[in-house]
mmCIF file of C-alpha atoms in Angstrom:
data_model
loop_
_atom_site.group_PDB
_atom_site.id
_atom_site.type_symbol
_atom_site.label_atom_id
_atom_site.label_comp_id
_atom_site.label_asym_id
_atom_site.label_seq_id
_atom_site.Cartn_x
_atom_site.Cartn_y
_atom_site.Cartn_z
ATOM 1 C CA MET A 267 26.786 126.557 19.754
ATOM 2 C CA SER A 268 26.350 129.820 21.416
ATOM 3 C CA SER A 269 29.002 132.429 21.248
ATOM 4 C CA ARG A 270 28.895 133.181 25.086
ATOM 5 C CA ILE A 271 29.600 130.315 27.392
ATOM 6 C CA SER A 272 28.213 130.799 30.907
ATOM 7 C CA VAL A 273 30.852 129.684 33.452
ATOM 8 C CA ARG A 274 30.189 129.797 37.160
ATOM 9 C CA LEU A 275 33.327 130.059 39.365
ATOM 10 C CA PRO A 276 33.433 126.952 41.562
ATOM 11 C CA LEU A 277 34.025 127.256 45.309
ATOM 12 C CA ALA A 278 37.307 125.455 44.890
ATOM 13 C CA LEU A 279 38.637 128.481 42.728
ATOM 14 C CA ALA A 280 37.436 130.861 45.503
ATOM 15 C CA LEU A 281 39.416 128.914 48.014
ATOM 16 C CA ILE A 282 42.477 128.784 45.708
ATOM 17 C CA LEU A 283 42.250 132.567 45.380
ATOM 18 C CA ALA A 284 41.965 132.866 49.056
ATOM 19 C CA GLY A 285 45.062 130.896 49.590
ATOM 20 C CA ALA A 286 46.983 132.846 46.978
ATOM 21 C CA LEU A 287 45.918 136.032 48.640
ATOM 22 C CA SER A 288 46.431 135.125 52.198
ATOM 23 C CA ALA A 289 49.914 133.476 52.290
ATOM 24 C CA PRO A 290 53.024 133.118 50.264
ATOM 25 C CA ALA A 291 52.911 130.294 47.630
ATOM 26 C CA LEU A 292 53.956 126.972 48.793
ATOM 27 C CA SER A 293 57.071 125.619 47.392
ATOM 28 C CA GLN A 294 56.700 123.218 44.476
ATOM 29 C CA GLN A 295 57.142 119.553 44.837
ATOM 30 C CA PRO A 296 60.853 118.746 44.083
ATOM 31 C CA PRO A 297 61.438 117.029 40.602
ATOM 32 C CA ALA A 298 61.551 113.224 40.637
ATOM 33 C CA PRO A 299 65.133 112.018 40.920
ATOM 34 C CA ALA A 300 66.708 110.959 37.611
ATOM 35 C CA LYS A 301 66.848 107.150 36.986
ATOM 36 C CA PRO A 302 70.182 105.704 37.280
ATOM 37 C CA ALA A 303 72.049 104.707 34.110
ATOM 38 C CA ALA A 304 71.499 101.022 33.259
ATOM 39 C CA LYS A 305 74.407 98.811 34.407
ATOM 40 C CA PRO A 306 76.196 96.803 31.806
ATOM 41 C CA ALA A 307 75.199 93.174 31.395
ATOM 42 C CA GLY A 308 76.809 90.807 33.789
ATOM 43 C CA LYS A 309 76.225 89.398 37.232
ATOM 44 C CA PRO A 310 72.818 90.798 38.366
ATOM 45 C CA ALA A 311 73.022 93.209 41.390
ATOM 46 C CA ALA A 312 71.479 92.042 44.691
ATOM 47 C CA PRO A 313 68.048 93.445 45.091
ATOM 48 C CA THR A 314 67.819 96.624 47.250
ATOM 49 C CA PRO A 315 65.651 96.139 50.323
ATOM 50 C CA PRO A 316 62.583 98.369 50.329
ATOM 51 C CA ALA A 317 62.534 101.473 52.317
ATOM 52 C CA PRO A 318 60.599 101.490 55.499
ATOM 53 C CA SER A 319 57.198 102.863 54.957
ATOM 54 C CA THR A 320 56.696 104.205 58.480
ATOM 55 C CA PRO A 321 55.507 107.860 58.683
ATOM 56 C CA ALA A 322 58.607 108.750 60.715
ATOM 57 C CA ALA A 323 60.814 107.566 57.725
ATOM 58 C CA GLN A 324 58.793 109.758 55.287
ATOM 59 C CA THR A 325 58.261 112.984 57.272
ATOM 60 C CA PRO A 326 61.053 114.636 59.266
ATOM 61 C CA ALA A 327 60.098 115.389 62.932
ATOM 62 C CA ILE A 328 58.623 118.905 63.448
ATOM 63 C CA ASN A 329 59.759 120.581 66.668
ATOM 64 C CA LEU A 330 57.309 122.583 68.836
ATOM 65 C CA ASN A 331 58.754 125.941 67.892
ATOM 66 C CA HIS A 332 58.440 125.151 64.127
ATOM 67 C CA LEU A 333 54.871 124.096 64.700
ATOM 68 C CA ALA A 334 54.048 127.087 66.762
ATOM 69 C CA LEU A 335 55.376 129.389 64.065
ATOM 70 C CA ALA A 336 53.339 127.519 61.330
ATOM 71 C CA ARG A 337 50.166 127.856 63.463
ATOM 72 C CA GLU A 338 50.946 131.733 63.954
ATOM 73 C CA VAL A 339 51.395 132.184 60.270
ATOM 74 C CA MET A 340 48.220 130.291 59.434
ATOM 75 C CA LEU A 341 46.137 132.218 61.853
ATOM 76 C CA SER A 342 47.674 135.673 61.252
ATOM 77 C CA SER A 343 47.594 135.328 57.428
ATOM 78 C CA GLY A 344 43.807 134.977 57.624
ATOM 79 C CA ILE A 345 43.664 131.436 56.273
ATOM 80 C CA ALA A 346 41.628 130.338 59.370
ATOM 81 C CA ARG A 347 38.862 132.641 58.393
ATOM 82 C CA SER A 348 37.963 130.305 55.631
ATOM 83 C CA PHE A 349 36.995 127.716 58.228
ATOM 84 C CA ASP A 350 34.829 130.086 60.264
ATOM 85 C CA SER A 351 31.822 129.936 57.874
ATOM 86 C CA ILE A 352 31.865 126.162 57.182
ATOM 87 C CA ILE A 353 30.410 124.824 60.447
ATOM 88 C CA PRO A 354 27.573 127.612 60.632
ATOM 89 C CA ALA A 355 26.773 126.642 56.929
ATOM 90 C CA PHE A 356 26.173 123.072 58.221
ATOM 91 C CA GLY A 357 23.857 124.402 60.870
ATOM 92 C CA GLU A 358 21.877 126.331 58.240
ATOM 93 C CA GLN A 359 21.538 123.362 56.053
ATOM 94 C CA ILE A 360 20.079 121.467 58.790
ATOM 95 C CA ARG A 361 17.557 124.289 59.597
ATOM 96 C CA GLN A 362 16.694 124.339 55.908
ATOM 97 C CA GLY A 363 15.986 120.568 55.974
ATOM 98 C CA ALA A 364 13.651 120.926 58.872
ATOM 99 C CA VAL A 365 11.707 123.944 57.322
ATOM 100 C CA THR A 366 8.551 121.712 56.816
ATOM 101 C CA ARG A 367 8.541 120.989 60.530
ATOM 102 C CA PRO A 368 8.349 124.426 62.243
ATOM 103 C CA GLU A 369 7.572 122.766 65.599
ATOM 104 C CA LEU A 370 11.289 121.534 65.699
ATOM 105 C CA GLY A 371 12.656 125.157 65.327
ATOM 106 C CA LYS A 372 13.103 125.944 69.017
ATOM 107 C CA ASP A 373 14.601 122.744 70.003
ATOM 108 C CA LEU A 374 16.765 122.599 66.947
ATOM 109 C CA ASP A 375 18.174 126.174 67.597
ATOM 110 C CA GLU A 376 18.866 125.133 71.243
ATOM 111 C CA VAL A 377 20.657 121.974 70.053
ATOM 112 C CA LEU A 378 22.788 123.750 67.527
ATOM 113 C CA VAL A 379 23.814 126.347 70.138
ATOM 114 C CA GLY A 380 24.524 123.698 72.658
ATOM 115 C CA LEU A 381 26.854 121.958 70.226
ATOM 116 C CA ALA A 382 28.926 125.191 69.424
ATOM 117 C CA PRO A 383 31.824 124.232 71.800
ATOM 118 C CA GLU A 384 32.093 120.783 70.106
ATOM 119 C CA MET A 385 32.053 122.488 66.660
ATOM 120 C CA GLU A 386 34.772 124.893 67.830
ATOM 121 C CA LEU A 387 36.946 121.925 68.720
ATOM 122 C CA GLN A 388 36.293 120.511 65.267
ATOM 123 C CA LYS A 389 37.575 123.806 63.849
ATOM 124 C CA GLN A 390 40.567 123.822 65.974
ATOM 125 C CA SER A 391 41.480 120.419 64.751
ATOM 126 C CA MET A 392 41.352 121.573 61.200
ATOM 127 C CA ILE A 393 43.670 124.507 62.246
ATOM 128 C CA ASP A 394 46.015 122.066 63.664
ATOM 129 C CA THR A 395 46.040 119.988 60.623
ATOM 130 C CA ALA A 396 46.588 123.210 58.364
ATOM 131 C CA ALA A 397 49.467 124.230 60.751
ATOM 132 C CA ARG A 398 51.155 120.923 60.242
ATOM 133 C CA ILE A 399 50.810 121.270 56.500
ATOM 134 C CA TYR A 400 52.568 124.667 56.610
ATOM 135 C CA ALA A 401 55.419 123.182 58.868
ATOM 136 C CA ARG A 402 55.977 120.329 56.370
ATOM 137 C CA ARG A 403 56.205 122.795 53.392
ATOM 138 C CA LEU A 404 58.015 125.673 54.980
ATOM 139 C CA THR A 405 61.159 125.630 57.019
ATOM 140 C CA GLU A 406 61.354 127.207 60.437
ATOM 141 C CA ALA A 407 63.571 129.861 59.235
ATOM 142 C CA GLU A 408 61.112 130.712 56.428
ATOM 143 C CA LEU A 409 58.089 130.599 58.829
ATOM 144 C CA THR A 410 60.023 133.107 61.057
ATOM 145 C CA GLU A 411 60.315 135.552 58.173
ATOM 146 C CA ILE A 412 56.757 135.187 57.170
ATOM 147 C CA ALA A 413 55.477 135.507 60.763
ATOM 148 C CA THR A 414 57.573 138.768 61.065
ATOM 149 C CA PHE A 415 55.896 140.238 57.970
ATOM 150 C CA PHE A 416 52.476 139.382 59.257
ATOM 151 C CA ARG A 417 53.248 141.131 62.656
ATOM 152 C CA SER A 418 54.241 144.220 60.795
ATOM 153 C CA PRO A 419 51.864 147.065 60.037
ATOM 154 C CA ALA A 420 52.084 146.282 56.241
ATOM 155 C CA GLY A 421 51.352 142.569 57.012
ATOM 156 C CA LYS A 422 48.395 143.417 59.149
ATOM 157 C CA ARG A 423 46.966 145.714 56.449
ATOM 158 C CA TYR A 424 47.515 143.036 53.813
ATOM 159 C CA VAL A 425 45.376 140.617 55.863
ATOM 160 C CA GLU A 426 42.802 143.414 56.659
ATOM 161 C CA THR A 427 42.252 144.031 52.870
ATOM 162 C CA GLN A 428 41.925 140.296 51.927
ATOM 163 C CA PRO A 429 38.253 140.140 51.989
ATOM 164 C CA GLN A 430 37.595 143.063 49.851
ATOM 165 C CA VAL A 431 40.416 142.123 47.489
ATOM 166 C CA LEU A 432 39.108 138.569 47.202
ATOM 167 C CA ASP A 433 35.617 139.797 46.568
ATOM 168 C CA GLU A 434 36.786 142.142 43.670
ATOM 169 C CA MET A 435 38.999 139.398 42.138
ATOM 170 C CA VAL A 436 36.307 136.935 42.027
ATOM 171 C CA GLN A 437 33.911 139.478 40.342
ATOM 172 C CA ALA A 438 36.852 140.379 38.040
ATOM 173 C CA MET A 439 37.420 136.790 37.095
ATOM 174 C CA GLN A 440 33.722 136.176 36.405
ATOM 175 C CA THR A 441 33.823 138.907 33.916
ATOM 176 C CA TRP A 442 37.170 137.811 32.538
ATOM 177 C CA THR A 443 35.873 134.251 32.121
ATOM 178 C CA GLN A 444 32.885 135.395 30.063
ATOM 179 C CA ASP A 445 34.919 137.716 27.921
ATOM 180 C CA VAL A 446 37.770 135.218 27.202
ATOM 181 C CA SER A 447 35.222 132.317 26.433
ATOM 182 C CA GLU A 448 33.552 134.500 23.849
ATOM 183 C CA TYR A 449 36.997 135.674 22.491
ATOM 184 C CA VAL A 450 38.202 132.042 22.093
ATOM 185 C CA MET A 451 34.924 131.039 20.379
ATOM 186 C CA VAL A 452 35.196 133.927 17.889
ATOM 187 C CA ARG A 453 38.776 133.031 17.253
ATOM 188 C CA VAL A 454 38.237 129.274 16.726
ATOM 189 C CA ARG A 455 35.370 130.006 14.361
ATOM 190 C CA ALA A 456 37.506 132.341 12.320
ATOM 191 C CA GLU A 457 40.424 129.825 12.029
ATOM 192 C CA MET A 458 37.948 126.892 11.251
ATOM 193 C CA ALA A 459 36.403 129.020 8.526
ATOM 194 C CA LYS A 460 39.778 129.409 6.867
ATOM 195 C CA ARG A 461 39.916 125.561 6.709
ATOM 196 C CA GLY A 462 36.382 125.401 5.232
ATOM 197 C CA HIS A 463 34.429 124.500 8.320
ATOM 198 C CA GLN A 464 31.531 126.466 9.541
ATOM 199 C CA LEU A 465 30.830 126.370 13.304
ATOM 200 C CA GLN A 466 27.424 127.455 14.696
#
């Protein structure tokens, strides 16, 4: 077994980092309610009717101001930038797929340019979805405070430095991952040797 394990950071990790850098952490899920104590034996209780499963019963209504604040926070925090590169990447994949047919190049480029407005609508749809997620997780009062921060000079500077900070953090994590993987392997070998086992 090699003492150095090569680990490539997945895209999901970069997205998680982007989220951590671009907005306050979302509130954790509330703990599951404790189970009621068992009733003493006797006459069985009448069964409780199941709760309605309609979306309205599960999710409180979000008013327009709450949703507008959520959208503002999502946009001003820089989260939406992560969507900007996705659709162009699809176009590039299509171009790469047609690389063996250069005669399609001109028409393909024109088609992709023509589809740009539709693709922008697709991006806006994702922005709307993300705004609703923010609104479900954060109260209107909390979003007001967060929006105020992102409107401030410090908040704008925070967002402005995100790309550079994220790049440096990804590079630092790659180095850290390699170093820690080697450290863990060395320590495991040492401890296993104490127990009479030799690891390669």
